[in-house]
Short mmCIF file of C-alpha atoms in Angstrom, two decimals:
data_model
loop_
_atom_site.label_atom_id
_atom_site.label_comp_id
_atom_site.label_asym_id
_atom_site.label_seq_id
_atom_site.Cartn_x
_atom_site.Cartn_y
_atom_site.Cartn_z
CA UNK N 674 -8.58 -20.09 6.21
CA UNK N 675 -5.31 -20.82 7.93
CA UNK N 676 -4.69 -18.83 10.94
CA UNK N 677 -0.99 -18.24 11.96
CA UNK N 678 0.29 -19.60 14.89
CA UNK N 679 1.77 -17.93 18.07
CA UNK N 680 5.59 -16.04 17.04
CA UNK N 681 8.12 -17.15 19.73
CA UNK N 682 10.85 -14.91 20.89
CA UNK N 683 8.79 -12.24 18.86
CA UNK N 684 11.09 -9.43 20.92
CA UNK N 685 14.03 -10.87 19.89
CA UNK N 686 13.22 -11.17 16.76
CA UNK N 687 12.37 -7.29 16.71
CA UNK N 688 15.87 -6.51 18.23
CA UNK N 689 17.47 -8.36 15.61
CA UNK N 690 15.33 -6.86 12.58
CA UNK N 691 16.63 -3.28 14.12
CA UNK N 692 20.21 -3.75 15.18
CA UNK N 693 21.78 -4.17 11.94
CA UNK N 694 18.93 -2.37 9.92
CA UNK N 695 20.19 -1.77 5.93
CA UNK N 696 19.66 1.46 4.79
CA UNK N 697 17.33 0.44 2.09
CA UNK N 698 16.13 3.34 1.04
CA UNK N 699 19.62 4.96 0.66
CA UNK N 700 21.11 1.95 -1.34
CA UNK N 701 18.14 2.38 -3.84
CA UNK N 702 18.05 3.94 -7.54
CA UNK N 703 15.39 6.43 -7.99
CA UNK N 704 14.22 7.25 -11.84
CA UNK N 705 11.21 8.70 -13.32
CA UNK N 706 9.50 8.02 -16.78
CA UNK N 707 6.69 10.39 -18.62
CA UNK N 708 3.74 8.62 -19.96
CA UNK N 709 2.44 10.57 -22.70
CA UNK N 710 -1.20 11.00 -23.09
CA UNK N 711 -2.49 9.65 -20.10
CA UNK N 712 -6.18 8.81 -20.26
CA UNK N 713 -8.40 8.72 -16.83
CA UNK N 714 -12.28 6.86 -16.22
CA UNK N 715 -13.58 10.14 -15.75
CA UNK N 716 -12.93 10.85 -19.85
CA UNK N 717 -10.21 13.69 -18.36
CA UNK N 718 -6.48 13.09 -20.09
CA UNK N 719 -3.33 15.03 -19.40
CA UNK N 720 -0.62 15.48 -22.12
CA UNK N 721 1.63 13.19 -20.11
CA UNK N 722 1.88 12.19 -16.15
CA UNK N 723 5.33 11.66 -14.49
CA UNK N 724 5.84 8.15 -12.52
CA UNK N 725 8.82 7.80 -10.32
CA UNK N 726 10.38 5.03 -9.04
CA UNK N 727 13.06 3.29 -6.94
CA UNK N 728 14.95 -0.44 -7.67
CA UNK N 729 17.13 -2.83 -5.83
CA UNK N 730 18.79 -5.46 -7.47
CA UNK N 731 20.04 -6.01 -10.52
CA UNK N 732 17.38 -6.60 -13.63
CA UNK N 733 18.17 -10.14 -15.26
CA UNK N 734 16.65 -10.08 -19.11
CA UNK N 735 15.15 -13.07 -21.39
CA UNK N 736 16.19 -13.70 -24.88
CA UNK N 737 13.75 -10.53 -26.26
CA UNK N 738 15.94 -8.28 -23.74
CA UNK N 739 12.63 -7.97 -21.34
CA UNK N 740 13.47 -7.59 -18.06
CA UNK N 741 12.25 -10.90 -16.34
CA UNK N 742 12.79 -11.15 -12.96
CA UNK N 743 11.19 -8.40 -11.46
CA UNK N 744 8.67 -8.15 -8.62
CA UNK N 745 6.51 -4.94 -7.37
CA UNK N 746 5.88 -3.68 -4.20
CA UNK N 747 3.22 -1.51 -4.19
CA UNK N 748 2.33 1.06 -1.14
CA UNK N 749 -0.27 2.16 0.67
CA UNK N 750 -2.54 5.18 0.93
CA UNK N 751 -0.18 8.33 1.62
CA UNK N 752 3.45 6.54 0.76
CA UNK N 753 5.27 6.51 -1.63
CA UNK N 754 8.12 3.94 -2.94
CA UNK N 755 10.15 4.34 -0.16
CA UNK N 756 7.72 3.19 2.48
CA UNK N 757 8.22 -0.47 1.62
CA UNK N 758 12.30 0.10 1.49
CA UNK N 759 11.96 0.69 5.39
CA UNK N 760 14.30 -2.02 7.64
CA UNK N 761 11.10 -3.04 9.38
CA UNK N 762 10.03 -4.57 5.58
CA UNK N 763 13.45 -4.98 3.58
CA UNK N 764 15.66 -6.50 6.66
CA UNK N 765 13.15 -9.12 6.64
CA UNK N 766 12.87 -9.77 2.83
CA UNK N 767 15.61 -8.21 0.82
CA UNK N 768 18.78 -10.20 1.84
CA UNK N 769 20.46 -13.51 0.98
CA UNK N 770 18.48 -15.96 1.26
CA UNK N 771 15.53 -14.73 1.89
CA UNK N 772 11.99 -14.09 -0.17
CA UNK N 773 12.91 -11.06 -2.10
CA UNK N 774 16.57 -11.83 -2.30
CA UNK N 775 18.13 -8.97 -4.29
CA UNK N 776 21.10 -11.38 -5.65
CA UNK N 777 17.97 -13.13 -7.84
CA UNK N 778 15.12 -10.89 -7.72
CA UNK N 779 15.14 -7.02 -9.22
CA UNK N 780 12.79 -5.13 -6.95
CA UNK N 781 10.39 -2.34 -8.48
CA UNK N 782 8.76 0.03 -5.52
CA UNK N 783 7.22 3.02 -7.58
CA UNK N 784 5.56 6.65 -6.10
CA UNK N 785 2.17 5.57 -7.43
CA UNK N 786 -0.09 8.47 -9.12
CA UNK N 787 -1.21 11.14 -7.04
CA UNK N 788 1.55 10.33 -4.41
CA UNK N 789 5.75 10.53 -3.78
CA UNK N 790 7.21 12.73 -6.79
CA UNK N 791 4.78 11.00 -9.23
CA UNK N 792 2.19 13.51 -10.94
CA UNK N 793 -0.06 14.51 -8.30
CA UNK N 794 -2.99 17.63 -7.39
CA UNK N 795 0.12 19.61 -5.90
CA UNK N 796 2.31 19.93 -8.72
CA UNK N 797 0.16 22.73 -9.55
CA UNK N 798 -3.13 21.76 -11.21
CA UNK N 799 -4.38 21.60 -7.38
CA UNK N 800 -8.35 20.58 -7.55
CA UNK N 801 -8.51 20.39 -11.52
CA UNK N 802 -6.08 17.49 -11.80
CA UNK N 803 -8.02 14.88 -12.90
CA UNK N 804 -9.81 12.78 -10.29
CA UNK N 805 -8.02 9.23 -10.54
CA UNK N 806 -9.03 6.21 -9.14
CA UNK N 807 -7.56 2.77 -8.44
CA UNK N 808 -7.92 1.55 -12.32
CA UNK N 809 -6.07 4.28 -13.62
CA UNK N 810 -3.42 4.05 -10.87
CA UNK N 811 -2.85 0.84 -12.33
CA UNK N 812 -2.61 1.60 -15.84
CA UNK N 813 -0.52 4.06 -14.95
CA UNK N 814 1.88 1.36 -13.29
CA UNK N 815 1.57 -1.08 -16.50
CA UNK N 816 2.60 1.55 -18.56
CA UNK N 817 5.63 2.32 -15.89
CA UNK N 818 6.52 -0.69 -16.47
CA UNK N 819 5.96 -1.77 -20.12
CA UNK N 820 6.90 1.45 -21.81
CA UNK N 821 9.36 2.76 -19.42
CA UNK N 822 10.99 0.27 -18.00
CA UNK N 823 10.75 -2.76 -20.82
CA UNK N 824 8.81 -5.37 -18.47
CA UNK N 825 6.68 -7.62 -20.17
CA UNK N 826 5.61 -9.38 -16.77
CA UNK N 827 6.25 -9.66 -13.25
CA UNK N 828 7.43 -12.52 -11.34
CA UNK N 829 5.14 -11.18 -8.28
CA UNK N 830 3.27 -8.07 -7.10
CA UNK N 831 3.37 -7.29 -3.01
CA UNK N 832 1.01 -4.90 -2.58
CA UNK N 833 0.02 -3.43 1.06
CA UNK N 834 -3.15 -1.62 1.70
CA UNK N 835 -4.15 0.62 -0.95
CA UNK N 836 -0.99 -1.42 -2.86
CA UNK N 837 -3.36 -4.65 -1.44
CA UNK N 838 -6.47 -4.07 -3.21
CA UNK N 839 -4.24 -2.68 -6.40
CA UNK N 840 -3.15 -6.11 -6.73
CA UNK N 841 -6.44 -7.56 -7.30
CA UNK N 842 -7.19 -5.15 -9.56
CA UNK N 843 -4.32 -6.00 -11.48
CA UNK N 844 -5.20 -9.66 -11.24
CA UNK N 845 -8.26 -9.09 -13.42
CA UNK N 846 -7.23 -6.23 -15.44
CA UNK N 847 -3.39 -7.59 -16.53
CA UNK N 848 -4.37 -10.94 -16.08
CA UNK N 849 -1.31 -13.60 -15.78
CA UNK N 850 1.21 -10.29 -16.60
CA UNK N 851 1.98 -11.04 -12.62
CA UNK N 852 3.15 -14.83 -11.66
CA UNK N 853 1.75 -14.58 -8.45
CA UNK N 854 0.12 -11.67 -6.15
CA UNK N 855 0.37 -11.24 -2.26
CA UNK N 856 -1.70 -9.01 -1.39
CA UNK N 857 -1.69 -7.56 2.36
CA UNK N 858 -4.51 -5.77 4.63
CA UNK N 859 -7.63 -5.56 2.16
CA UNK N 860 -10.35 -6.46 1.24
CA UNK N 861 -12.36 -7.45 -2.06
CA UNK N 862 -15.45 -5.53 -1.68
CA UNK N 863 -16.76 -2.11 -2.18
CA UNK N 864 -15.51 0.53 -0.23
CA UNK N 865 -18.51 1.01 1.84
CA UNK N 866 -19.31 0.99 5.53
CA UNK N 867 -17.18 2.46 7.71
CA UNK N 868 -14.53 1.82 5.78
CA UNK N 869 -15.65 4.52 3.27
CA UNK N 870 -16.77 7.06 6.33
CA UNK N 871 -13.47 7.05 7.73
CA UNK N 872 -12.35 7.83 4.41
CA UNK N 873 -14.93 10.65 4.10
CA UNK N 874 -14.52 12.20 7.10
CA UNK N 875 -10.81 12.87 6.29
CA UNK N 876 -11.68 14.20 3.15
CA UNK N 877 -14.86 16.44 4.46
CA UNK N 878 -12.13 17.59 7.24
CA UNK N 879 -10.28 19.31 4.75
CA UNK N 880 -12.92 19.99 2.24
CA UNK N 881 -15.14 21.99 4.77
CA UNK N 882 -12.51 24.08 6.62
CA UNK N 883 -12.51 27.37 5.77
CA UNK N 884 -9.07 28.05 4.91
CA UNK N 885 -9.56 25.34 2.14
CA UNK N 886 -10.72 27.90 -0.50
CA UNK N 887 -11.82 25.12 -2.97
CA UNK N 888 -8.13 23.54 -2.91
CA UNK N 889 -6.04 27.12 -3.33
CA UNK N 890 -5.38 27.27 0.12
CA UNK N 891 -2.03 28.81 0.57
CA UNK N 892 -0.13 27.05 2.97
CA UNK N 893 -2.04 22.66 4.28
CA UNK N 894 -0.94 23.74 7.88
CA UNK N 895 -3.17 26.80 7.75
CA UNK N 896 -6.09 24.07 7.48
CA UNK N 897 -5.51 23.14 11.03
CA UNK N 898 -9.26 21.85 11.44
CA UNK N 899 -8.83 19.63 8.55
CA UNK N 900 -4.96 18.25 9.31
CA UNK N 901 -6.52 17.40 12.78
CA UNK N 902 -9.40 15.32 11.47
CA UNK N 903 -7.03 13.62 9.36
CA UNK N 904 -4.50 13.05 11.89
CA UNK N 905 -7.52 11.43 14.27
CA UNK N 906 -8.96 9.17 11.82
CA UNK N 907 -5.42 8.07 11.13
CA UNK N 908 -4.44 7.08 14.35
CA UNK N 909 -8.00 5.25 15.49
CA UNK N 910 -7.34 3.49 11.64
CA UNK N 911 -3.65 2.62 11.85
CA UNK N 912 -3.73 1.75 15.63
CA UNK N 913 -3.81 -2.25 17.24
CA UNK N 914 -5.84 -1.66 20.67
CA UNK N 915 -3.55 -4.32 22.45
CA UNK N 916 -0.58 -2.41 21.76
CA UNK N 917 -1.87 0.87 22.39
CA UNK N 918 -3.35 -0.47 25.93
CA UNK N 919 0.00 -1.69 26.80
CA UNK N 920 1.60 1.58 25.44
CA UNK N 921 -0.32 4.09 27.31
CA UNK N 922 -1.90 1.70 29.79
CA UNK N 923 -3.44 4.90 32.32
CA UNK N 924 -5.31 7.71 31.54
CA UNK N 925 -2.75 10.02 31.98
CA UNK N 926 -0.62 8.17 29.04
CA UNK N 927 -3.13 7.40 26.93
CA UNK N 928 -3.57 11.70 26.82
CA UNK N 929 -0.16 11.91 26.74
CA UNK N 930 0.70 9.45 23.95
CA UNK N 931 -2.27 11.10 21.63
CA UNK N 932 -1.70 14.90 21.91
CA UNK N 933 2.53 13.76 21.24
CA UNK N 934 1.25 12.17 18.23
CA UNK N 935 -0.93 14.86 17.10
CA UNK N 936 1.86 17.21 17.19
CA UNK N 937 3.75 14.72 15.08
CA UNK N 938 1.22 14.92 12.87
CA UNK N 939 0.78 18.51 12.64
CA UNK N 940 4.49 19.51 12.24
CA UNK N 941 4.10 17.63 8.83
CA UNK N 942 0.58 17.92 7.68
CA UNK N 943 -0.09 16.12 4.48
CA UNK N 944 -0.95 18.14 1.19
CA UNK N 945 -5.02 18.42 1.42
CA UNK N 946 -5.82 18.35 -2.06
CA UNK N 947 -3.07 14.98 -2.82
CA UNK N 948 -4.86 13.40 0.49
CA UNK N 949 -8.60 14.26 -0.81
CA UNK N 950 -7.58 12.59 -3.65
CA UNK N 951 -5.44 9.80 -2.29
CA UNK N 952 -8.56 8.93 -0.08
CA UNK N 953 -11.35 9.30 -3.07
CA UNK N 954 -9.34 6.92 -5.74
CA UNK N 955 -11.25 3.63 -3.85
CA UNK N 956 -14.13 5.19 -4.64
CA UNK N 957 -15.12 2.73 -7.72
CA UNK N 958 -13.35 -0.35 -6.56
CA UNK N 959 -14.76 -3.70 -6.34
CA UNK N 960 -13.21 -7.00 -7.74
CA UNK N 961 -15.65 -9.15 -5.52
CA UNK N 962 -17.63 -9.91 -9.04
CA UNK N 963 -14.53 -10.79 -11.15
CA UNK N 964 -12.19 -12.73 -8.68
CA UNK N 965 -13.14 -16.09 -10.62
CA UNK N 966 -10.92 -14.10 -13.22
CA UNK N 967 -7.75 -14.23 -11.08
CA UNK N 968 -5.71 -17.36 -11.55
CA UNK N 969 -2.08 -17.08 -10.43
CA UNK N 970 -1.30 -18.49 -7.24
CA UNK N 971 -2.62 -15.53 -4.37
CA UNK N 972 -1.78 -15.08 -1.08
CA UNK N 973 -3.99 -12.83 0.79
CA UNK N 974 -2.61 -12.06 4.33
CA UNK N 975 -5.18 -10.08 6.65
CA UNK N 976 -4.38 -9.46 10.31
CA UNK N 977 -6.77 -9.40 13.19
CA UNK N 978 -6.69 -6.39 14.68
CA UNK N 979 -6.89 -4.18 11.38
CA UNK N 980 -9.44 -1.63 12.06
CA UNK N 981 -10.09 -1.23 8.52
CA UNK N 982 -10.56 -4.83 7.87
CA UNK N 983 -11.89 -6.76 10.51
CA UNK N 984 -11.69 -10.28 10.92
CA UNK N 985 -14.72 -11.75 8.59
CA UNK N 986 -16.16 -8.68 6.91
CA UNK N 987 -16.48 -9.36 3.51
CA UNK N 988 -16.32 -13.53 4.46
CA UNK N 989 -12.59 -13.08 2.76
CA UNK N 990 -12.10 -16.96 2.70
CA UNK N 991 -15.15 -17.05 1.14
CA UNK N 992 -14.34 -14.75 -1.56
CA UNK N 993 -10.25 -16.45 -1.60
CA UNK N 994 -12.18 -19.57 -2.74
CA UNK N 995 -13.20 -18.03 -5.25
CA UNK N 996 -10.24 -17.72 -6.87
CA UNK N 997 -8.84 -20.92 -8.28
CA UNK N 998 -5.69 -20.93 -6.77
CA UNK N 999 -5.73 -19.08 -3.29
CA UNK N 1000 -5.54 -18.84 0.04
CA UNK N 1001 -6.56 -16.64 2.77
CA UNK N 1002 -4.10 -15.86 6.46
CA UNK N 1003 -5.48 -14.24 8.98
CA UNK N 1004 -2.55 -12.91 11.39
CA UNK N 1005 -3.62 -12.84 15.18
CA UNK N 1006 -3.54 -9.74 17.05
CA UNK N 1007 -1.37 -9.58 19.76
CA UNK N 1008 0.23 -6.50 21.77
CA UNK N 1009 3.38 -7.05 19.46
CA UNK N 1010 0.98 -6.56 15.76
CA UNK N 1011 0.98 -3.16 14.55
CA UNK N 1012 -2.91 -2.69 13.25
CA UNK N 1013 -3.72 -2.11 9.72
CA UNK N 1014 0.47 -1.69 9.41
CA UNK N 1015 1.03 -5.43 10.37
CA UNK N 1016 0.91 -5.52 6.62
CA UNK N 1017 4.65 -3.70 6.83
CA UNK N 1018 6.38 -5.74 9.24
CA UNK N 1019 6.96 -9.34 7.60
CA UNK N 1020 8.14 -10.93 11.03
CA UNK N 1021 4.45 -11.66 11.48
CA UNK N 1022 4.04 -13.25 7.87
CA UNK N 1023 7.17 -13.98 6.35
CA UNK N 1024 6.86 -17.93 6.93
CA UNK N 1025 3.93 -18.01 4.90
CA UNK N 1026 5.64 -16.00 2.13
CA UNK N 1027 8.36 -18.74 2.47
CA UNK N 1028 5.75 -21.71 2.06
CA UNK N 1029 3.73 -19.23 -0.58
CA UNK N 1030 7.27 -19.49 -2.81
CA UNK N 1031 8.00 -22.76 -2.40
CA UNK N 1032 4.55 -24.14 -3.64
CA UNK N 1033 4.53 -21.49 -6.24
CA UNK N 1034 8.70 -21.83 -7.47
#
């Protein structure tokens, strides 16, 4: 394991990601592409699912007219394509020069299934939609890509959180159909622990209120004991203790800074049934007995104070050397990290994405 060293200027370099922040999201091309057929795990199939998508950059194609330098982003639990095409990620990655620049690389950031305008419960099959997991969110992406999209492989996946253990998953599933894979905040074991009670207490927040009505609630802010739960659990998850002491470093602001955040929350409460489900798809994942499998270069970036994934559960550089041709960061928590969200802010990790590409060209 390789742990980063100490970030100088680190508030400079925050000032500078946000002065001249790109509209990212505005300067990219949404499209959409039906999959007919679609087949889930459970045995359930729709007569076609909807992906949509967004791309920056301008697709380069090989002599078979596939589209050949293309890389993935892939979010996290909740987001959608846009939440990687934030300044605090693209300022950092998407211009001349530097990792993901657009002039040479074509940059894929779908709404994976059961989130953004892909197919998802709330389109209207509510609680029968069929209950996805991780595998079939990514064979839903492969046939995004190789049916809709005429990509025949991937010059790198950057997957963060949910979008994190995805990657692995398509490591062993779509082996070598991705160069290299850097995935961010995640781990290679079961979902288990207290990772899968925090999960489960979201989704028994909304499941057991009683305005849930087996998913035909009529309005997700009428399930106010169920947005709260999942509002909690979200901020204890998503939250780096240094920063939040510093933050809200009395009582009094530590009250203050939680009920203002709850009402942030609650003035856009998520979709219950699309979060039940968004929080169930881990349910069956576990690469930790196929990672021999994954080949291409991988680098696995993990930060310290990740509540979700805490410095040495699992024994991660363990399990990286497992993998042929890996290696394992873990980011130090400081009062500038963000949490499990470090994984979004590449001022933290971008020099080893740097080093990553230049060993990997």
């Amino acid at each position: 394991m390789r742990i980063l060293g100490a970030l100088t200027l680190i508030a400079a370099l925050f000032g500078a990601g946000q002065a001249g922040a790109e509209d990212w999201q505005a300067r990219a091309e949404k499209h959409s592409v039906e999959l007919a057929d679609f087949s889930f795990g459970t045995g359930e199939t729709l007569p076609s699912i909807t992906m949509s998508y967004y791309t920056l950059g301008t697709p380069q194609r090989d002599a078979d007219g596939h589209i050949s330098n293309a890389v993935m982003l892939l979010h996290g639990t909740g987001g959608s394509g846009l939440s990687l095409l934030r300044p605090s990620f693209g300022d950092e990655l998407f211009g001349p020069g530097q990792p993901l620049d657009l002039a040479r690389y074509y940059v894929i950031s779908p709404d994976n299934l059961g989130h953004g305008d892909s197919s998802k419960p709330s389109d209207g099959l509510r609680a029968a939609f069929p209950r996805y997991d991780y595998d079939d969110m990514v064979e839903a992406e492969y046939r995004m890509l190789t049916e809709g999209m005429d990509v025949r492989g991937l010059e790198m996946i950057v997957g963060t959180s949910m979008g994190c253990m995805q990657g692995f998953v398509w490591g062993e599933e779509h082996p070598g159909f991705a160069r290299r894979l850097v995935p961010l905040a995640c781990n290679v074991i079961e979902i288990a622990g207290r990772n899968r009670m925090f999960r489960q207490m979201i989704i028994d927040g909304f499941e057991q209120d009683p305005a849930y009505a087996g998913g035909d609630y009529a309005d997700a802010a009428d399930l106010k004991r169920g947005v709260a739960i999942w509002a909690d659990a979200l901020i204890l998850a998503g939250s780096n203790p240094y920063r939040m002491q510093a933050e809200a470093p009395t009582r009094e602001a530590a009250v203050d800074q939680l009920h203002s955040t709850l009402e942030r929350y609650s003035a856009h409460p998520a979709d219950p049934n699309d979060t039940i489900y968004q929080f169930d798809a881990s349910r069956n994942y576990n690469p930790a007995p196929r990672l021999s499998e994954i080949t291409v270069p991988v680098l696995w970036i993990n930060s310290a104070d990740d509540f979700i994934n805490p410095p040495g559960l699992g024994e991660p550089e363990a399990k990286a050397a497992e993998m042929p041709n890996a290696r394992f960061v873990l980011v130090p928590a400081s009062e500038e990290t963000r949490g499990h969200g470090t994984h979004t802010w590449p001022v933290f990790w971008k020099d080893e994405l740097v080093k990553f590409l230049a060993d990997n060209p």
